[in-house]
Amino acid sequence: MEYLLIDAGGTSTKVFVYDGEKLVRQYKYEPASVDKVGPYKSVLRLSSIISSFNKKFNGIAISLAGIDSEVMAKEVKSQLYPLLSKYADKVIIEHDAHVVLMSNADKGCITIAGTGSIVYGFDGSKRIIKGDRGWLVGDICSGFWLGREFLHELLREFQGLSNDRSLIQFSNFKTEEDLVRFLYKNSCNPAKIAQYSVNLLNAVKRNSTKAVRILNSCMSEFSTLVQIVCKAVNSNVVYYFGGMYESPVYVSFFSRELEKKGIKSVKSKSVINGLLRLLEL
């Protein structure tokens, strides 16, 4: 008896084989998030990954990022289900945020913060999504958001628009020309921009006033979205998940802002729990 559990995110696609009692194998592939690679590539990549096992499973559960709208979810699922039906009689595809919630509770509020970010709630019948909406205008306090703000302030420093030149020392750019070359080459590459969130958090650790201000600003807005969703689902607890929460500095600022609003932040359990629940295991 074997089940395939897939966490398809914006940074990578993690695949686990479960034998009914424990995880027996795990793999990592390129990202398959719909908002990161687009619906066509997402469907192609997931079907390619699953077909590569060349066998039929007892069940397949997929946690898929980027299917926020009903239209997009319907489009992607309608393409995937026929392709995957020959690899398992039971195939379930669910929004990644809902799977994270299922890993912890039947209803409530969660946040995910990695390259992108989302605040998600479920009250037992209705889904609530705040933040999110893509790197172009949304994803408050995500890796991309912080990386972009870091690079924006860095350019201001290079151009003499800021008397506080404290962030230059936390970058790997020697000149403005180096920075501009990077920006033109990677301006539409969220993952590349998100890498500079690490530089910003390092500056916060060194008590850079500018970096602290940037992080405080986004956390204030992020925590307000959490407050809105928690109120909608009648909860004073938020579960958090994602790569940004691997930073103690990020977690500290996040938890502190929520404490001011009377909300307790709890680290999410493994997404594996939610994937197994999808399959009723």
XYZ file of C-alpha atoms in Angstrom, residues 131-259:
129
model
C -2.938 39.534 1.618
C -1.755 37.198 -1.149
C -2.712 38.325 -4.696
C 0.753 37.939 -6.183
C 4.116 39.644 -5.972
C 3.212 42.540 -8.274
C 0.850 44.282 -5.844
C 0.404 41.937 -2.857
C 2.262 39.388 -0.732
C 2.836 41.764 2.188
C 5.784 40.791 4.408
C 6.825 37.947 2.092
C 10.411 37.231 1.118
C 9.810 39.079 -2.147
C 8.273 42.086 -0.388
C 11.181 42.419 2.045
C 13.768 41.799 -0.659
C 12.202 44.455 -2.881
C 12.138 46.992 -0.045
C 15.776 46.255 0.759
C 16.843 46.787 -2.861
C 14.694 49.910 -3.171
C 16.342 51.517 -0.159
C 19.751 50.391 -1.397
C 19.218 52.252 -4.670
C 18.181 55.357 -2.740
C 21.408 55.149 -0.765
C 23.554 54.764 -3.874
C 21.818 57.732 -5.503
C 22.254 60.010 -2.498
C 18.552 60.211 -1.644
C 19.118 58.962 1.898
C 21.516 60.331 4.494
C 21.326 56.971 6.244
C 23.571 54.676 4.165
C 23.427 51.771 6.611
C 22.098 49.108 4.216
C 24.971 49.229 1.715
C 27.184 47.297 4.137
C 24.638 44.444 4.143
C 24.616 44.038 0.369
C 26.980 42.372 -2.079
C 26.806 45.307 -4.503
C 29.943 47.413 -4.715
C 28.504 50.090 -6.983
C 25.164 51.416 -8.166
C 25.958 49.977 -11.597
C 26.197 46.461 -10.100
C 22.808 46.901 -8.476
C 21.159 48.281 -11.607
C 22.512 45.402 -13.688
C 20.973 42.932 -11.237
C 17.640 44.779 -11.175
C 17.252 44.863 -14.954
C 18.152 41.205 -15.232
C 15.902 39.975 -12.383
C 13.073 42.508 -12.053
C 10.448 39.846 -12.915
C 12.067 37.033 -10.956
C 10.366 36.953 -7.506
C 12.616 34.193 -6.144
C 15.795 36.152 -6.955
C 14.416 39.295 -5.327
C 13.204 37.311 -2.299
C 16.762 36.189 -1.559
C 17.521 39.732 -0.383
C 15.055 39.397 2.471
C 17.953 37.639 4.233
C 20.052 40.804 3.862
C 17.290 42.888 5.384
C 16.836 40.507 8.327
C 20.594 40.501 8.916
C 20.459 44.297 9.054
C 17.619 44.074 11.586
C 19.756 41.753 13.740
C 22.469 44.437 13.675
C 19.917 47.040 14.802
C 19.809 49.029 11.570
C 17.162 51.684 12.193
C 16.092 51.655 8.551
C 15.791 47.864 8.373
C 13.816 47.740 11.630
C 11.462 50.399 10.283
C 10.846 48.399 7.089
C 10.138 45.183 8.999
C 7.923 46.942 11.535
C 5.936 48.594 8.762
C 5.089 45.365 6.959
C 4.426 43.441 10.178
C 1.952 46.081 11.307
C -0.060 45.613 8.111
C 0.404 41.828 8.060
C -0.793 41.483 11.659
C -3.844 43.630 10.885
C -4.809 41.201 8.113
C -4.394 38.330 10.586
C -6.615 40.182 13.047
C -9.312 40.635 10.390
C -9.273 36.941 9.469
C -9.148 35.749 13.099
C -12.201 37.861 13.861
C -14.021 36.405 10.838
C -13.386 32.828 11.987
C -13.831 33.601 15.706
C -10.305 32.614 16.744
C -7.507 34.190 18.760
C -4.858 31.784 17.425
C -2.950 31.870 14.140
C -0.777 29.010 12.867
C 2.255 30.046 10.837
C 4.122 28.141 8.126
C 6.748 28.802 5.455
C 10.376 29.636 4.827
C 10.319 33.161 6.293
C 9.426 31.719 9.687
C 12.755 29.922 9.786
C 14.178 33.300 10.793
C 13.987 33.915 14.566
C 14.013 37.657 13.881
C 11.003 37.398 11.577
C 9.105 35.216 14.064
C 9.909 37.600 16.903
C 8.521 40.660 15.098
C 5.501 38.670 13.863
C 4.613 37.283 17.305
C 5.104 40.624 19.029
C 2.730 42.468 16.695
C 0.066 39.803 17.158
C 0.423 39.802 20.933
